[in-house]
């Protein structure tokens, strides 16, 4: 048994006190880069101001014999770069790999003061978060870090999905969860061979025509990820942490990427991963509420006064529940506008219209 009072006690003597609320910082795109790749590393200073989160990836996509180069590269880059108000995250190797422990040891002791969030892949249950939680506290104490490093879990195993609520609430360090559709598909033994997005075989078909059984029947592709995203969003909302869509692997299919990101946004996600610079602009567009939606939300908020009762605006009924939805949109717009002057201008212009 663990007392609720102990939840916010540091897990090591000298470690910083855990946060009581996840800081809501813009994280529309978590931009992945390989820190061991010299060409990518050279672009970090110019990419950093364009993204909300820059993530040095140490896990999948980094070959086994380049793991150390990636880890050391991240240390070098973090020490040499001023990230401004762009967050620096890393994705460490999975906890069942021979590299995870050294990832944590090196990164926290060398650049722990620069790292905002550590993404942990293939999380299966609360025990994985507890393991990382205690290690981080020990390492923070050792390194004299004064601000706790937060933890982000990737939801990418069937067991992880079954335990998503306990993962979301496993530690005050939990910042958020991303859907990892590629590993999740493999873990579930789905029959897809892609990274996220839909599949032409997963569809529903229109009923046959009563008069012509041979007439063509329309089909509609369905969303393979709806259940998991919705479940993840609920788990995150229940625990006050943030949900994200993960990777979309078909870099050339910018249209389907935008659709996948937008579905996630509408269902409650705050961001997605960008695997290529072309996906940065997509995430920025999708995960920033549109100026028209923000103007509408503010109109409703103004008309609702203290938020009680009901009013009609343009033939649409507004009450406490729409007022709260509008607050979500308006508060998100305020947070994003504070970081993004172009967006601030677009929101102000739309309100004047
Ligand atoms: C991400 O890591 C995924 O497996 O989709
Ligand atoms: Mg994965």
XYZ file of C-alpha atoms and ligand atoms in Angstrom:
359
model
C 0.000 0.000 0.000
C 1.231 3.503 -0.774
C -0.324 6.502 0.899
C -1.673 9.185 -1.424
C 0.390 11.650 0.601
C 3.600 9.953 -0.531
C 2.825 10.318 -4.206
C 4.414 13.744 -4.372
C 7.484 12.909 -2.267
C 10.751 12.630 -4.181
C 11.768 8.987 -4.700
C 15.403 9.684 -3.753
C 17.020 11.911 -1.148
C 18.038 15.136 -2.864
C 15.809 14.680 -5.946
C 13.500 17.582 -6.885
C 9.890 17.523 -5.689
C 7.517 15.998 -8.268
C 5.245 18.360 -10.203
C 1.613 18.533 -9.075
C 0.310 19.499 -12.476
C 1.649 18.732 -15.952
C 2.792 22.050 -17.408
C 0.803 22.637 -20.584
C 3.447 23.773 -23.047
C 2.784 23.817 -26.805
C 3.783 20.442 -28.255
C 1.962 20.322 -31.577
C 4.844 18.524 -33.225
C 7.448 16.308 -31.599
C 10.139 16.436 -34.244
C 12.354 13.345 -34.355
C 16.015 13.469 -35.316
C 18.920 11.040 -35.195
C 21.549 12.691 -32.989
C 24.297 10.427 -34.352
C 23.737 11.637 -37.901
C 26.117 14.550 -38.536
C 23.950 16.067 -41.270
C 20.845 16.054 -39.070
C 22.795 17.304 -36.066
C 24.051 20.281 -38.077
C 20.444 21.285 -38.823
C 19.341 21.272 -35.156
C 19.946 25.000 -34.495
C 17.871 26.004 -37.547
C 15.055 23.458 -36.945
C 14.717 24.140 -33.193
C 12.893 27.493 -33.565
C 10.447 25.973 -36.079
C 9.145 23.232 -33.786
C 7.555 22.976 -30.356
C 9.510 19.868 -29.358
C 12.774 18.504 -30.681
C 13.348 14.832 -29.847
C 16.703 13.051 -30.055
C 15.789 9.503 -30.976
C 17.889 6.672 -29.574
C 15.480 3.765 -30.141
C 14.038 2.183 -33.293
C 15.440 3.526 -36.577
C 18.891 3.760 -34.924
C 20.956 0.700 -35.788
C 22.364 -1.405 -32.942
C 25.955 -0.470 -33.768
C 25.084 3.258 -33.772
C 23.309 3.398 -30.409
C 26.289 4.847 -28.574
C 27.025 7.357 -31.311
C 23.408 8.564 -31.102
C 23.533 8.855 -27.302
C 26.867 10.707 -27.338
C 25.675 12.879 -30.214
C 22.660 13.952 -28.186
C 24.874 14.901 -25.250
C 27.068 16.990 -27.543
C 24.154 18.707 -29.283
C 22.312 19.452 -26.037
C 25.410 21.017 -24.489
C 26.151 23.113 -27.563
C 22.660 24.375 -28.384
C 20.463 27.064 -26.919
C 16.960 25.707 -27.567
C 15.166 28.898 -26.509
C 11.643 27.930 -25.472
C 11.629 24.834 -27.677
C 11.494 21.718 -25.533
C 14.178 19.040 -25.765
C 12.965 15.462 -25.407
C 14.608 12.126 -26.016
C 13.287 8.656 -26.806
C 15.432 6.158 -24.901
C 15.751 2.501 -25.837
C 13.145 0.096 -24.527
C 13.508 -1.204 -20.988
C 14.139 -4.765 -22.202
C 17.146 -3.668 -24.289
C 20.787 -3.596 -23.184
C 20.978 0.174 -23.804
C 18.183 1.694 -21.703
C 20.119 1.868 -18.435
C 23.127 3.571 -20.028
C 20.790 5.941 -21.880
C 19.316 7.126 -18.594
C 22.634 7.208 -16.757
C 24.412 9.228 -19.413
C 21.621 11.575 -20.393
C 20.450 12.537 -16.916
C 23.920 13.061 -15.495
C 25.267 14.892 -18.571
C 22.295 16.910 -19.870
C 19.530 16.360 -17.323
C 19.180 20.133 -16.838
C 18.336 20.526 -20.547
C 15.971 17.568 -20.969
C 12.303 18.300 -20.486
C 10.803 14.888 -21.147
C 12.038 11.314 -21.576
C 9.923 9.195 -23.880
C 9.845 5.539 -22.877
C 8.889 3.079 -25.621
C 6.899 -0.157 -25.360
C 5.524 0.583 -21.893
C 3.419 -2.362 -20.753
C 2.222 -1.375 -17.311
C 2.704 0.859 -14.267
C 5.743 -1.220 -13.216
C 7.725 0.120 -16.191
C 6.998 3.701 -15.164
C 7.828 2.954 -11.512
C 11.208 1.568 -12.576
C 12.047 4.687 -14.606
C 10.612 6.968 -11.914
C 12.935 5.689 -9.188
C 15.991 5.639 -11.450
C 15.331 9.194 -12.558
C 15.029 10.373 -8.959
C 18.362 8.745 -8.068
C 20.075 10.234 -11.104
C 18.544 13.682 -10.628
C 19.842 13.684 -7.055
C 23.273 12.546 -8.223
C 23.414 15.242 -10.895
C 21.990 17.988 -8.670
C 19.039 18.631 -10.954
C 16.465 20.979 -9.499
C 13.539 20.506 -11.897
C 12.048 17.024 -12.310
C 12.375 15.403 -15.748
C 8.977 14.274 -16.976
C 8.111 10.928 -18.567
C 6.131 10.186 -21.710
C 5.010 6.626 -22.528
C 4.494 5.171 -25.987
C 1.362 3.052 -26.200
C 2.510 0.364 -28.580
C 1.845 -3.052 -27.139
C -1.432 -4.880 -26.632
C -0.618 -5.217 -22.920
C 0.093 -1.500 -22.720
C -3.330 -0.732 -24.175
C -4.961 -3.100 -21.676
C -3.168 -1.177 -18.878
C -3.336 2.336 -20.293
C -5.213 3.841 -17.340
C -2.693 2.596 -14.764
C 0.176 3.773 -16.988
C -1.310 7.270 -17.224
C -1.577 7.496 -13.432
C 1.622 5.680 -12.481
C 3.657 8.722 -11.439
C 3.409 12.501 -11.089
C 6.162 12.527 -13.736
C 3.754 11.265 -16.389
C 3.527 14.069 -18.968
C 1.657 12.232 -21.707
C 1.200 9.220 -23.941
C 1.698 8.766 -27.699
C 0.072 6.130 -29.843
C 2.731 3.998 -31.562
C 0.739 2.403 -34.377
C 3.613 0.463 -35.956
C 4.719 -1.541 -32.937
C 1.146 -1.812 -31.736
C 0.110 -3.386 -35.055
C 2.892 -5.959 -34.698
C 2.074 -6.653 -31.057
C -1.607 -7.164 -31.871
C -0.781 -9.351 -34.861
C -2.660 -6.967 -37.134
C -2.078 -7.724 -40.821
C -0.881 -4.289 -41.866
C 2.689 -3.531 -42.982
C 2.809 0.254 -42.513
C 3.433 3.000 -39.958
C 0.046 4.463 -39.013
C -2.754 5.660 -41.235
C -5.559 3.594 -42.738
C -5.716 0.478 -44.862
C -7.818 0.003 -48.017
C -8.955 -3.425 -46.810
C -10.470 -2.108 -43.565
C -13.807 -0.831 -44.786
C -17.590 -0.989 -44.654
C -19.686 -1.494 -47.780
C -22.981 0.063 -48.753
C -25.998 -2.313 -48.769
C -26.878 -3.913 -52.136
C -29.470 -2.105 -54.254
C -32.970 -3.656 -53.902
C -33.583 -3.396 -57.655
C -30.142 -4.295 -59.020
C -28.074 -6.752 -57.041
C -25.173 -6.309 -59.456
C -25.005 -2.490 -59.115
C -21.678 -1.199 -57.770
C -21.688 -0.540 -54.029
C -19.713 2.256 -52.432
C -17.146 1.378 -49.791
C -15.810 3.594 -47.038
C -12.404 3.112 -45.487
C -12.532 2.986 -41.695
C -10.119 4.268 -39.087
C -7.937 1.478 -37.680
C -6.873 3.644 -34.734
C -10.119 5.102 -33.486
C -10.582 2.743 -30.547
C -7.032 3.068 -29.287
C -6.844 6.846 -29.641
C -10.185 7.320 -27.907
C -9.147 5.017 -25.066
C -5.785 6.742 -24.713
C -7.425 10.197 -24.688
C -9.798 9.137 -21.886
C -6.956 7.667 -19.816
C -4.903 10.841 -20.266
C -7.797 13.204 -19.519
C -8.684 11.213 -16.394
C -5.120 11.677 -15.110
C -4.509 15.251 -16.294
C -1.803 14.308 -18.812
C -1.533 14.888 -22.572
C -2.369 12.514 -25.456
C -0.571 12.473 -28.838
C -0.824 10.660 -32.130
C 2.581 9.140 -33.009
C 4.223 8.566 -36.401
C 2.790 8.641 -39.902
C 5.252 6.734 -42.062
C 4.198 7.592 -45.611
C 6.100 10.861 -45.865
C 4.917 11.567 -49.419
C 1.228 11.176 -48.540
C 0.869 14.557 -46.886
C -2.903 14.556 -47.374
C -3.538 11.315 -45.481
C -1.054 12.438 -42.826
C -3.080 15.611 -42.347
C -6.295 13.559 -42.065
C -4.775 11.201 -39.497
C -3.437 14.125 -37.447
C -6.791 15.935 -37.637
C -8.737 12.898 -36.450
C -6.431 12.750 -33.451
C -6.782 16.507 -32.831
C -10.578 16.375 -32.948
C -10.620 13.411 -30.566
C -8.539 15.317 -27.996
C -4.842 14.862 -28.883
C -2.576 17.909 -28.559
C 0.116 16.922 -31.079
C 1.791 14.272 -33.206
C 5.287 13.204 -34.193
C 6.987 14.683 -37.242
C 9.429 12.306 -38.870
C 10.364 14.615 -41.730
C 10.413 18.426 -42.044
C 7.392 18.267 -44.385
C 5.271 17.017 -41.479
C 6.153 19.997 -39.252
C 3.864 22.379 -41.139
C 1.091 19.774 -41.232
C 1.160 19.333 -37.469
C 1.327 23.083 -36.928
C -1.726 23.631 -39.092
C -3.767 20.768 -37.679
C -2.993 21.125 -33.960
C -3.586 24.885 -33.881
C -7.342 25.575 -33.760
C -8.432 27.490 -36.866
C -8.907 31.273 -36.520
C -12.611 30.833 -37.416
C -13.111 28.240 -34.657
C -11.317 30.449 -32.142
C -13.411 33.491 -33.105
C -16.585 31.415 -32.750
C -15.486 30.026 -29.379
C -14.825 33.558 -28.104
C -18.184 34.753 -29.368
C -19.916 31.979 -27.414
C -17.847 32.690 -24.273
C -18.716 36.409 -24.447
C -22.408 35.681 -24.998
C -22.582 33.173 -22.139
C -21.431 35.622 -19.434
C -20.915 33.549 -16.283
C -21.343 30.325 -18.284
C -24.773 29.389 -16.887
C -28.118 29.367 -18.662
C -28.586 29.032 -22.422
C -28.407 31.376 -25.409
C -29.030 30.961 -29.147
C -26.253 32.099 -31.498
C -26.861 31.822 -35.265
C -29.603 29.262 -34.561
C -27.361 27.042 -32.417
C -28.134 26.365 -28.784
C -25.314 27.164 -26.358
C -25.192 26.135 -22.727
C -22.745 25.164 -20.009
C -21.391 22.253 -22.087
C -20.705 24.222 -25.280
C -19.272 27.017 -23.111
C -16.766 24.514 -21.676
C -15.866 23.219 -25.143
C -15.298 26.785 -26.275
C -13.043 27.428 -23.272
C -10.888 24.453 -24.356
C -10.464 25.966 -27.827
C -9.943 29.518 -26.600
C -7.419 28.583 -23.887
C -5.466 26.419 -26.337
C -5.412 29.339 -28.783
C -4.065 31.659 -26.054
C -1.264 29.235 -25.170
C -0.259 28.721 -28.802
C -0.512 32.419 -29.666
C 1.899 33.256 -26.846
C 4.526 31.171 -28.660
C 3.546 31.854 -32.248
C 3.159 35.554 -33.268
C 1.725 34.668 -36.717
C -1.015 32.672 -35.079
C -1.670 35.468 -32.580
C -2.216 37.860 -35.495
C -4.512 35.428 -37.334
C -6.631 34.921 -34.204
C -6.887 38.661 -33.548
C -7.855 39.342 -37.186
C -10.551 36.642 -37.191
C -12.107 38.066 -34.035
C -12.491 41.482 -35.683
C -14.336 40.057 -38.700
C 6.310 4.117 -32.868
O 7.284 3.935 -32.205
C 5.543 3.073 -33.444
O 5.910 1.907 -33.203
O 4.573 3.369 -34.142
Mg 7.649 1.861 -31.882
